[in-house]
PDB file of C-alpha atoms and ligand atoms in Angstrom:
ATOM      1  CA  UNK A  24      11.840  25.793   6.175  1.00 61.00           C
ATOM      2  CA  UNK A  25      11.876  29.872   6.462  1.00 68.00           C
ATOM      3  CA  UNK A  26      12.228  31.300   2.593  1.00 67.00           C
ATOM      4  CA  UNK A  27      13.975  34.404   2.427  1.00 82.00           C
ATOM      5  CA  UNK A  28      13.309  34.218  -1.423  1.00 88.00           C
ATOM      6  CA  UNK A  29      11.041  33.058  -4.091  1.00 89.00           C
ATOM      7  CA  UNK A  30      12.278  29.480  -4.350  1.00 88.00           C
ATOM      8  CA  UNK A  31      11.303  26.697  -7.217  1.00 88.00           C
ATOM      9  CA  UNK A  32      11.352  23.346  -5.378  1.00 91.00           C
ATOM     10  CA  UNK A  33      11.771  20.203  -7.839  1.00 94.00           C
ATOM     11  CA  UNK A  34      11.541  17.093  -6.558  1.00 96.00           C
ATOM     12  CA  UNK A  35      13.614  14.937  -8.866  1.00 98.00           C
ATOM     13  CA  UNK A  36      11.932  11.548  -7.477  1.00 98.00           C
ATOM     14  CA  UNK A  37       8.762  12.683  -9.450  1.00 98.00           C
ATOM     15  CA  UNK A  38      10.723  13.839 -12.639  1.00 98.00           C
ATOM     16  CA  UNK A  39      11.963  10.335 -12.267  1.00 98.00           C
ATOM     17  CA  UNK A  40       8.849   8.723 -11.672  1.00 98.00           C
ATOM     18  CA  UNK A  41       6.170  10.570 -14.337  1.00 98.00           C
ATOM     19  CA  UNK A  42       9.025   9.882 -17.159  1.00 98.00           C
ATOM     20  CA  UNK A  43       9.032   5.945 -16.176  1.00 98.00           C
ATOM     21  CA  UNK A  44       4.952   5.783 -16.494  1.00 98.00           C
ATOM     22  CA  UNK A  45       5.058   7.712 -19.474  1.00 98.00           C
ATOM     23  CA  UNK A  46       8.090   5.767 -20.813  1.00 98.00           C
ATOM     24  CA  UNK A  47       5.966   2.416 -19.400  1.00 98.00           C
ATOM     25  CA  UNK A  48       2.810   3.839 -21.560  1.00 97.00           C
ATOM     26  CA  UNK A  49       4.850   4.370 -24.497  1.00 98.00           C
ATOM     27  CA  UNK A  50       7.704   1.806 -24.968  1.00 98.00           C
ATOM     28  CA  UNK A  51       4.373  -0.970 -24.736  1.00 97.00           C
ATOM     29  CA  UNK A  52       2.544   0.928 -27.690  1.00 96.00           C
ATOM     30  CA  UNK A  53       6.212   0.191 -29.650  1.00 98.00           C
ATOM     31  CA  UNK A  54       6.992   4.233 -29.007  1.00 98.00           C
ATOM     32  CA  UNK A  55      10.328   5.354 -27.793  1.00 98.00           C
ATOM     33  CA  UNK A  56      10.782   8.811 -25.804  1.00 98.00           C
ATOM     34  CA  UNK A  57      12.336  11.438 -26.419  1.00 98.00           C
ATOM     35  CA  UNK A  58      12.546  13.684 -22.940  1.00 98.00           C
ATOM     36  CA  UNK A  59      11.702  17.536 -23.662  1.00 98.00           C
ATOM     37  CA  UNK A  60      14.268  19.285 -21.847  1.00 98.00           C
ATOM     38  CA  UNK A  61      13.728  23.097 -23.010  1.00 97.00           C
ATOM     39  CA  UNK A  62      11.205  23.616 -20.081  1.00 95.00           C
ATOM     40  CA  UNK A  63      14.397  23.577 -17.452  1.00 96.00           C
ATOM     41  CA  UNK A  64      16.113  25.238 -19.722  1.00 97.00           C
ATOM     42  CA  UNK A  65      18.216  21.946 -20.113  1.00 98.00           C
ATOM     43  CA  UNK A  66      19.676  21.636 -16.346  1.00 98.00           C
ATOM     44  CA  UNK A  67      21.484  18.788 -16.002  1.00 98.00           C
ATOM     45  CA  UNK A  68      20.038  17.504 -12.850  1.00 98.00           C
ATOM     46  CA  UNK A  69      16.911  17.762 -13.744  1.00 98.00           C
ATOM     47  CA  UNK A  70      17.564  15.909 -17.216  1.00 98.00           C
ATOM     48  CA  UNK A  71      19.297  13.187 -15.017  1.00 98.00           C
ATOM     49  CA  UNK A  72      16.091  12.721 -13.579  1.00 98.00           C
ATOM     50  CA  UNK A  73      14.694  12.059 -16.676  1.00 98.00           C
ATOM     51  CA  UNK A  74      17.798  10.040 -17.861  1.00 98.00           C
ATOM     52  CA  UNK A  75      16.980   7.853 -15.324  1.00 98.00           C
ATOM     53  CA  UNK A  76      13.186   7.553 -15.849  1.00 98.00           C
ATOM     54  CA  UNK A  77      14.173   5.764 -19.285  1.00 98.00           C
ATOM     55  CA  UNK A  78      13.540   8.046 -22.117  1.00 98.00           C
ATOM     56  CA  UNK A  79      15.913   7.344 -25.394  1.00 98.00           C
ATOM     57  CA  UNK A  80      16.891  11.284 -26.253  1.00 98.00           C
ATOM     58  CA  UNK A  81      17.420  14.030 -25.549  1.00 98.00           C
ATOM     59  CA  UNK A  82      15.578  16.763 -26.949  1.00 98.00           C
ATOM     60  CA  UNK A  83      15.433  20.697 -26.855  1.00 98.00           C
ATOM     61  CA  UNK A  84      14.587  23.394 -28.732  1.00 97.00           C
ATOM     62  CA  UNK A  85      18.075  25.512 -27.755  1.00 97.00           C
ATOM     63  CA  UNK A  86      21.543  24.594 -28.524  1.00 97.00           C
ATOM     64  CA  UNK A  87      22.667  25.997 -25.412  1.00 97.00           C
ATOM     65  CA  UNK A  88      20.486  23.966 -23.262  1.00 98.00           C
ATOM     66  CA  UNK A  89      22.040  20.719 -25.527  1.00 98.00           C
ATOM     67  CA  UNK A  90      25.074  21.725 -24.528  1.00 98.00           C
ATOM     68  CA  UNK A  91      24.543  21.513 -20.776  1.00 98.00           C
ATOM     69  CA  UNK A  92      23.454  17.729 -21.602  1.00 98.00           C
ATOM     70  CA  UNK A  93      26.993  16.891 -23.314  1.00 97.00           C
ATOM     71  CA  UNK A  94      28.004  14.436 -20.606  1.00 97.00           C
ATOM     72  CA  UNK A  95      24.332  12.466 -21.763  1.00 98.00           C
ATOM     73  CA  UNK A  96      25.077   9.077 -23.319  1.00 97.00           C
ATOM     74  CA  UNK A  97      22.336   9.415 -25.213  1.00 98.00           C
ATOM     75  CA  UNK A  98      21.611  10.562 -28.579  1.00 98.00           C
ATOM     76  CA  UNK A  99      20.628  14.505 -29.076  1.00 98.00           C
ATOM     77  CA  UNK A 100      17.742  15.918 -30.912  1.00 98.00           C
ATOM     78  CA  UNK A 101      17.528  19.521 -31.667  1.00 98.00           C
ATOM     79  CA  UNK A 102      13.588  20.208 -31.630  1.00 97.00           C
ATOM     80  CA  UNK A 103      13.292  23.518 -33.666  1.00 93.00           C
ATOM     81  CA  UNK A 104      14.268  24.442 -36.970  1.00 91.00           C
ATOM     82  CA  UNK A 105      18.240  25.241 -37.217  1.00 92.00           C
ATOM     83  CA  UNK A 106      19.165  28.811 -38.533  1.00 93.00           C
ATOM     84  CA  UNK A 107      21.857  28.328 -41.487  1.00 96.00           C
ATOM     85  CA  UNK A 108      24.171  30.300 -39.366  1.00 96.00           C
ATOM     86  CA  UNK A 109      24.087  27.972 -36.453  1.00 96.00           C
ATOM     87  CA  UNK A 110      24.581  24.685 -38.906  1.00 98.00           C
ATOM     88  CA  UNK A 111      27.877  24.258 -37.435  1.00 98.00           C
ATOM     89  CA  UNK A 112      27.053  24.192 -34.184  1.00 98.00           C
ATOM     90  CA  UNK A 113      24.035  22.162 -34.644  1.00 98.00           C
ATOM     91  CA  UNK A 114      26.272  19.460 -35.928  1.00 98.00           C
ATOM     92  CA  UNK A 115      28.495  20.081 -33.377  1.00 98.00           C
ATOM     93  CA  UNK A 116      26.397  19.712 -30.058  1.00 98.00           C
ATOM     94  CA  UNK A 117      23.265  17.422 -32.066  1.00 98.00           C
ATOM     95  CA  UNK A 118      23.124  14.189 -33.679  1.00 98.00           C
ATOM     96  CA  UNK A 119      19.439  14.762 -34.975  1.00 98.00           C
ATOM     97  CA  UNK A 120      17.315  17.570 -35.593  1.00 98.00           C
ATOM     98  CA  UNK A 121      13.880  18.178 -37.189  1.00 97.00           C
ATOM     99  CA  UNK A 122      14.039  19.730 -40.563  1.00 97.00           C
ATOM    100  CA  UNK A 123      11.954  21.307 -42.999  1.00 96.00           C
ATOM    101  CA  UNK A 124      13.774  23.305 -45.380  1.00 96.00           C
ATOM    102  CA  UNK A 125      16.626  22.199 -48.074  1.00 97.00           C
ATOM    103  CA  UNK A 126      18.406  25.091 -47.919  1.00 97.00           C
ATOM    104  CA  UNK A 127      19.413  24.068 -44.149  1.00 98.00           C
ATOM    105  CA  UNK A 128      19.961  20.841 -44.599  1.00 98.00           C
ATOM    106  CA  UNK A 129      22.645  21.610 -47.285  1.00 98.00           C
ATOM    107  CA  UNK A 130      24.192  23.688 -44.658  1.00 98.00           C
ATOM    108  CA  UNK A 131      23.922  21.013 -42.208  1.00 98.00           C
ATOM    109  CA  UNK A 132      25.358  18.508 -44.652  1.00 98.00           C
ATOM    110  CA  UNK A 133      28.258  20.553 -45.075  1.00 98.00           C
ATOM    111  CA  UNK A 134      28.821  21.395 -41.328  1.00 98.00           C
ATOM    112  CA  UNK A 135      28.953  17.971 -40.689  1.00 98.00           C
ATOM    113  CA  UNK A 136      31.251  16.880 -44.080  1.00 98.00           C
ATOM    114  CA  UNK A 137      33.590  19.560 -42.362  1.00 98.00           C
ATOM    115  CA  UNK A 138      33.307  17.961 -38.529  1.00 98.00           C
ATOM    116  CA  UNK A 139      33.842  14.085 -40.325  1.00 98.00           C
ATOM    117  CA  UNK A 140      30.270  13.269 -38.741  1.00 97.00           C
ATOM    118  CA  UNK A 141      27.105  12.369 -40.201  1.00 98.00           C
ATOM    119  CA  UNK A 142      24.330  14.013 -38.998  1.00 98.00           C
ATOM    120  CA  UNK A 143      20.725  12.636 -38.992  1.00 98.00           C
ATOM    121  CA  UNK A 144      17.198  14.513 -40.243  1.00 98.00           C
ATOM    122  CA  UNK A 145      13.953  14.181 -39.314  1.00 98.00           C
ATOM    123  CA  UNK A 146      11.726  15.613 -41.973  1.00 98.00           C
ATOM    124  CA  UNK A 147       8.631  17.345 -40.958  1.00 97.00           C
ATOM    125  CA  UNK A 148       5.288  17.160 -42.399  1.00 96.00           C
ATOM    126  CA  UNK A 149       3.088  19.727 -41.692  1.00 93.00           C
ATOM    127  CA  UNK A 150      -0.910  17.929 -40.999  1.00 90.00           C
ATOM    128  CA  UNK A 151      -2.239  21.437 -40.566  1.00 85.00           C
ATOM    129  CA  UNK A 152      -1.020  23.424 -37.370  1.00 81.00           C
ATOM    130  CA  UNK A 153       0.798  25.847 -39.397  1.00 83.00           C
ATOM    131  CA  UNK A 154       3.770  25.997 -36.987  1.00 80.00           C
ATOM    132  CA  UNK A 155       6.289  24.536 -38.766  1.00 82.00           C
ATOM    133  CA  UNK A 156       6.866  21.352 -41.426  1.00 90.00           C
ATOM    134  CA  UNK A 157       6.363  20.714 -45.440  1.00 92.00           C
ATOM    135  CA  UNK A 158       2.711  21.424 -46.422  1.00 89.00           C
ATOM    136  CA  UNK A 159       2.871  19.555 -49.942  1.00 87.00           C
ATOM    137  CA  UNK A 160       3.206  16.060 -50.571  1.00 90.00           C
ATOM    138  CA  UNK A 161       5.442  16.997 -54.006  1.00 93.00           C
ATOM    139  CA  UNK A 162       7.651  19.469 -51.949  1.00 94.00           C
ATOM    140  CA  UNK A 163       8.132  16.701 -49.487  1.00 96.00           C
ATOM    141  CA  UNK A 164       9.166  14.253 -52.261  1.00 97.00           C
ATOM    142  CA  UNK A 165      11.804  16.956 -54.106  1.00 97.00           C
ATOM    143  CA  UNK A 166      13.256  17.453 -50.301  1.00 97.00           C
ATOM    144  CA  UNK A 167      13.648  14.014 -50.073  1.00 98.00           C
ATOM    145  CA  UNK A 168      15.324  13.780 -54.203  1.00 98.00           C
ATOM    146  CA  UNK A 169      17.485  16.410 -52.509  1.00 98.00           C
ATOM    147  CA  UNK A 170      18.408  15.117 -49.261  1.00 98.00           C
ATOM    148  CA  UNK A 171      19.137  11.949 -50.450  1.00 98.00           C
ATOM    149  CA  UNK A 172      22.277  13.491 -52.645  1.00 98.00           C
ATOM    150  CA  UNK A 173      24.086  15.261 -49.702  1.00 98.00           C
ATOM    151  CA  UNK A 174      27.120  13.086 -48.346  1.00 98.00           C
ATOM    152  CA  UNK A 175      26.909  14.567 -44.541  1.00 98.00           C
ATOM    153  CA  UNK A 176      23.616  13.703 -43.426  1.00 98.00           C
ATOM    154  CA  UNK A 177      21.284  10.683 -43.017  1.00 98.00           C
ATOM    155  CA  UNK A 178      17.470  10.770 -43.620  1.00 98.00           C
ATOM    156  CA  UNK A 179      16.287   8.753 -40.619  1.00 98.00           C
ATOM    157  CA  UNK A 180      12.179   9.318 -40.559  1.00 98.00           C
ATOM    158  CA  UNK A 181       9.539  12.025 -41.110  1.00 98.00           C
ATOM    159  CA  UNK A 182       7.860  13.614 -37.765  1.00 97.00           C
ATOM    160  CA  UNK A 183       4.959  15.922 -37.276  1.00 96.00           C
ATOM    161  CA  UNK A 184       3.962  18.836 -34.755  1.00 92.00           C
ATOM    162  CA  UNK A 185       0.755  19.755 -33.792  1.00 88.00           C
ATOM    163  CA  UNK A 186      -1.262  21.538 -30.849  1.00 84.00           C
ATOM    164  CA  UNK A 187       1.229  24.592 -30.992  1.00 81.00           C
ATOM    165  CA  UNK A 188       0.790  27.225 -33.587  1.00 77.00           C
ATOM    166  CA  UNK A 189      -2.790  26.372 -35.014  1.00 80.00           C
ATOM    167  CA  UNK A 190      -4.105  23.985 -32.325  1.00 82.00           C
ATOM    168  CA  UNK A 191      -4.603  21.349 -34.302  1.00 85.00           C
ATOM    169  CA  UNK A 192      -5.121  17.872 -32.062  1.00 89.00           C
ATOM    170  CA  UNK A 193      -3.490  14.988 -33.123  1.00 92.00           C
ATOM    171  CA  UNK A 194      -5.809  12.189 -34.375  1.00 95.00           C
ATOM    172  CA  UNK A 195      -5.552   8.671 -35.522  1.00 96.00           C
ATOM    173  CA  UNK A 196      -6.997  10.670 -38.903  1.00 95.00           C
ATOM    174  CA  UNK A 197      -4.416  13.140 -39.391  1.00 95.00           C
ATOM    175  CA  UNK A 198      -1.402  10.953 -37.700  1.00 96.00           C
ATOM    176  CA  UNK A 199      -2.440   8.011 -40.408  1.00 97.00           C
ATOM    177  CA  UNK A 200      -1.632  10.828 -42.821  1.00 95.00           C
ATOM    178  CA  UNK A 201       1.852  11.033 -41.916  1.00 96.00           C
ATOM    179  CA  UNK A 202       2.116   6.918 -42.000  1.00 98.00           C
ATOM    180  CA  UNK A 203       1.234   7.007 -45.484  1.00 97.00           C
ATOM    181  CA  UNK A 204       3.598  10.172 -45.991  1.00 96.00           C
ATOM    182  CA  UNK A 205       6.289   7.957 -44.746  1.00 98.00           C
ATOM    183  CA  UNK A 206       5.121   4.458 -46.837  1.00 98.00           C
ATOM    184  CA  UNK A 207       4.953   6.785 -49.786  1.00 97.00           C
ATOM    185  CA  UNK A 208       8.322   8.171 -49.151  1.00 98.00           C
ATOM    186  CA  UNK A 209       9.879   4.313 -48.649  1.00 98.00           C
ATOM    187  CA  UNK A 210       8.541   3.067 -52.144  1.00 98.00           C
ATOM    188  CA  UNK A 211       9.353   5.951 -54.110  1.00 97.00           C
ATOM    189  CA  UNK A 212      13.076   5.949 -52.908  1.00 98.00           C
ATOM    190  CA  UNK A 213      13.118   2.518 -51.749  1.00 98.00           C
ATOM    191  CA  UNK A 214      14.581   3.164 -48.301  1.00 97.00           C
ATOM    192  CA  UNK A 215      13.262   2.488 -45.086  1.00 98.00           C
ATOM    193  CA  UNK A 216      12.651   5.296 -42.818  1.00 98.00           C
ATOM    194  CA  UNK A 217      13.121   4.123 -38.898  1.00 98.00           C
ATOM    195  CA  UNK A 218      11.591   7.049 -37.209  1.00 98.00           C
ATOM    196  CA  UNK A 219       7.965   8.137 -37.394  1.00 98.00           C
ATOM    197  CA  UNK A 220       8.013  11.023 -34.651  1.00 98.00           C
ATOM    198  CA  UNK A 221       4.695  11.327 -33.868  1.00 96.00           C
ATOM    199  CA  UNK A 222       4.238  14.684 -31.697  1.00 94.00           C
ATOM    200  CA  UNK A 223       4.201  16.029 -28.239  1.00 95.00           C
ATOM    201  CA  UNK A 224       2.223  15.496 -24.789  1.00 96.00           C
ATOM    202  CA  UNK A 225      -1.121  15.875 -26.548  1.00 95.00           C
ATOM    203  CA  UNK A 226      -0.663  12.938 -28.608  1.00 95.00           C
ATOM    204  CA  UNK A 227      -0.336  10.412 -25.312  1.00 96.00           C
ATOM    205  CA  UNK A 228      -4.026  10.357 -24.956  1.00 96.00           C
ATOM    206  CA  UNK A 229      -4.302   8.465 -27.880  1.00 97.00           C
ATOM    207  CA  UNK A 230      -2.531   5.546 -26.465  1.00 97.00           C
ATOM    208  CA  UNK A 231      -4.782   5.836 -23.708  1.00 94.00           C
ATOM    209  CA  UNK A 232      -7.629   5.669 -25.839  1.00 95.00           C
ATOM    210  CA  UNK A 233      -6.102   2.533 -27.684  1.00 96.00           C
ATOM    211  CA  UNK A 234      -6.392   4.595 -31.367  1.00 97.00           C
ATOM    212  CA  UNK A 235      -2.595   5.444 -31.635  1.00 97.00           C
ATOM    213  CA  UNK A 236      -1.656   4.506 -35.441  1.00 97.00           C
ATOM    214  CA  UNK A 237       0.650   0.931 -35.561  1.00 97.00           C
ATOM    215  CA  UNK A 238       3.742   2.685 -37.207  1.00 98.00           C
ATOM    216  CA  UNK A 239       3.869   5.625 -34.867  1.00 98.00           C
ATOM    217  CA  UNK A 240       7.693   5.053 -33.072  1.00 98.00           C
ATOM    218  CA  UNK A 241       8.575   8.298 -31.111  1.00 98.00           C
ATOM    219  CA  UNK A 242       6.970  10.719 -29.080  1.00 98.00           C
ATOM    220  CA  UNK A 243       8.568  13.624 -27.590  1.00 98.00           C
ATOM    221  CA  UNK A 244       7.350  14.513 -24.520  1.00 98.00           C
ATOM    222  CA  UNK A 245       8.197  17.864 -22.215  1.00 97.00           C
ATOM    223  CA  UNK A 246       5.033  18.722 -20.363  1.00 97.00           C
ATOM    224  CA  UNK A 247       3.989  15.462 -19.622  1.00 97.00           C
ATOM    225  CA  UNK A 248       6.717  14.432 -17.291  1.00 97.00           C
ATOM    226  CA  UNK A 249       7.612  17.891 -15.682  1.00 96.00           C
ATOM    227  CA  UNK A 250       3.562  18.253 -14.643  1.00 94.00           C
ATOM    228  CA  UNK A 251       2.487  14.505 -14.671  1.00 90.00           C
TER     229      UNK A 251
HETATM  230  C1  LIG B 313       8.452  21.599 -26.887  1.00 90.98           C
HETATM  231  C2  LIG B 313       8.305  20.622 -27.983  1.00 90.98           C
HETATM  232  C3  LIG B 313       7.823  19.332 -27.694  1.00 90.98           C
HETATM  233  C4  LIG B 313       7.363  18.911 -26.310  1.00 90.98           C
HETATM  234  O1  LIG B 313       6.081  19.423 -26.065  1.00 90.98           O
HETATM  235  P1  LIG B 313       5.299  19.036 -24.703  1.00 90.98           P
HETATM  236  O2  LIG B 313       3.939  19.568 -24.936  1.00 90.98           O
HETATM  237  O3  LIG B 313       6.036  19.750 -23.609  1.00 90.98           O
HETATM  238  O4  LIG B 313       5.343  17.572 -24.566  1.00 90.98           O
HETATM  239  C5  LIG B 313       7.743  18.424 -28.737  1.00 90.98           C
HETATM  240  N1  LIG B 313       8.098  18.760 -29.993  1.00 90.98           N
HETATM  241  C6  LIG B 313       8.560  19.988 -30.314  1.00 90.98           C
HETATM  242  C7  LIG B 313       8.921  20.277 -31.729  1.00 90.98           C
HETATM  243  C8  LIG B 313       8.676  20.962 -29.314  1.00 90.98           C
HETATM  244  O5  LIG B 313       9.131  22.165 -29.640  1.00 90.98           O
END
């Protein structure tokens, strides 16, 4: 083939095949996937490929890129924290997103009072990479006291992310952290939270290594299946 251009080849095969081992990997460790999408800016072909491969979300860092993925039967997870002005639309094109702050997830409560939906929060615990999450165990349990009062949203689990901002590496130390995070969370409120959302690509290697904490349900994974 001549190129007149600079041309990005992706062979969807591959997509499809690196998101069934990792999905393989994961789903017998008791870990569903969620398939990182913001690295293709979301394309629907491309996410197809990963549809296909078996992961359980859909997950992305930009509303826009959800929006390509509308046509998805599968549930939507924005990955970075909302902006208050964009609570309506967060409600509007995701059914989950990761959360830190109160003062968002009133917004997103009302958004989604206002659109008759509920919308679902994953609560994130900061274990020392500084990018984003609540750093203190009693600000995590007065979000909680908060959430738990709004009518338009649904606490569904507490998630963590690491090897971004600081470069801290998830271990079966720090992860085991967030497990009793969420056990403490459960028996103060008595609720059970069905997500433990465990991190990115750098956590796999820990199922590798057979040291991935019991508890540990989700994974969401970008980097992993785009570059094998
Ligand atoms: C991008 C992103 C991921 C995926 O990271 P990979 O290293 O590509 O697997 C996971 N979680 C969050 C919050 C992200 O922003």
């Amino acid at each position: 083939m001549i190129m007149s251009y600079p041309q990005l080849e992706i062979s969807l095969d591959k997509i499809t095949h690196n998101t069934q081992v990792v999905v393989g990997i994961c789903n017998r460790q008791g870990i569903r996937v969620a398939g990182v999408t913001k690295v293709f800016c979301g394309h629907p072909e491309i996410a197809r490929a990963m549809v296909d491969g078996g992961i359980d979300f859909l997950a992305d860092s930009r509303l826009e890129n959800l929006k390509k993925l509308r046509e998805f039967p599968l549930p939507k997870m924005l990955l970075r924290l909302p902006m208050i002005s964009q609570a309506k639309a967060v409600v509007e094109w995701a059914d989950i997103s990761l959360n830190s702050e109160i003062e968002t997830i009133i917004a997103l409560s009302e958004a989604a009072i206002a659109q008759r939906k509920s919308h679902e929060i994953i609560l994130m615990f900061d274990l020392g990479d500084l990018r984003e999450g609540i750093f203190y165990e009693k600000e995590l349990f007065r979000t909680v006291e908060q959430l738990l009062q709004l009518k338009g949203v649904i606490l569904i689990g507490i998630g963590t992310n690491m090897t971004c901002f600081g470069g801290v590496i998830p271990t079966p130390k720090n992860l085991s952290r967030l497990l009793r995070q969420k056990r403490a969370i459960e028996s103060r409120f008595d609720l059970h939270l069905e997500v433990v959302s465990g991190g990115n690509s750098s956590a796999l290697y820990l199922i590798e290594e057979g040291s991935m904490p019991d508890g540990i349900n989700q994974l969401r994974l970008g980097e992993s299946i785009v570059l094998g």
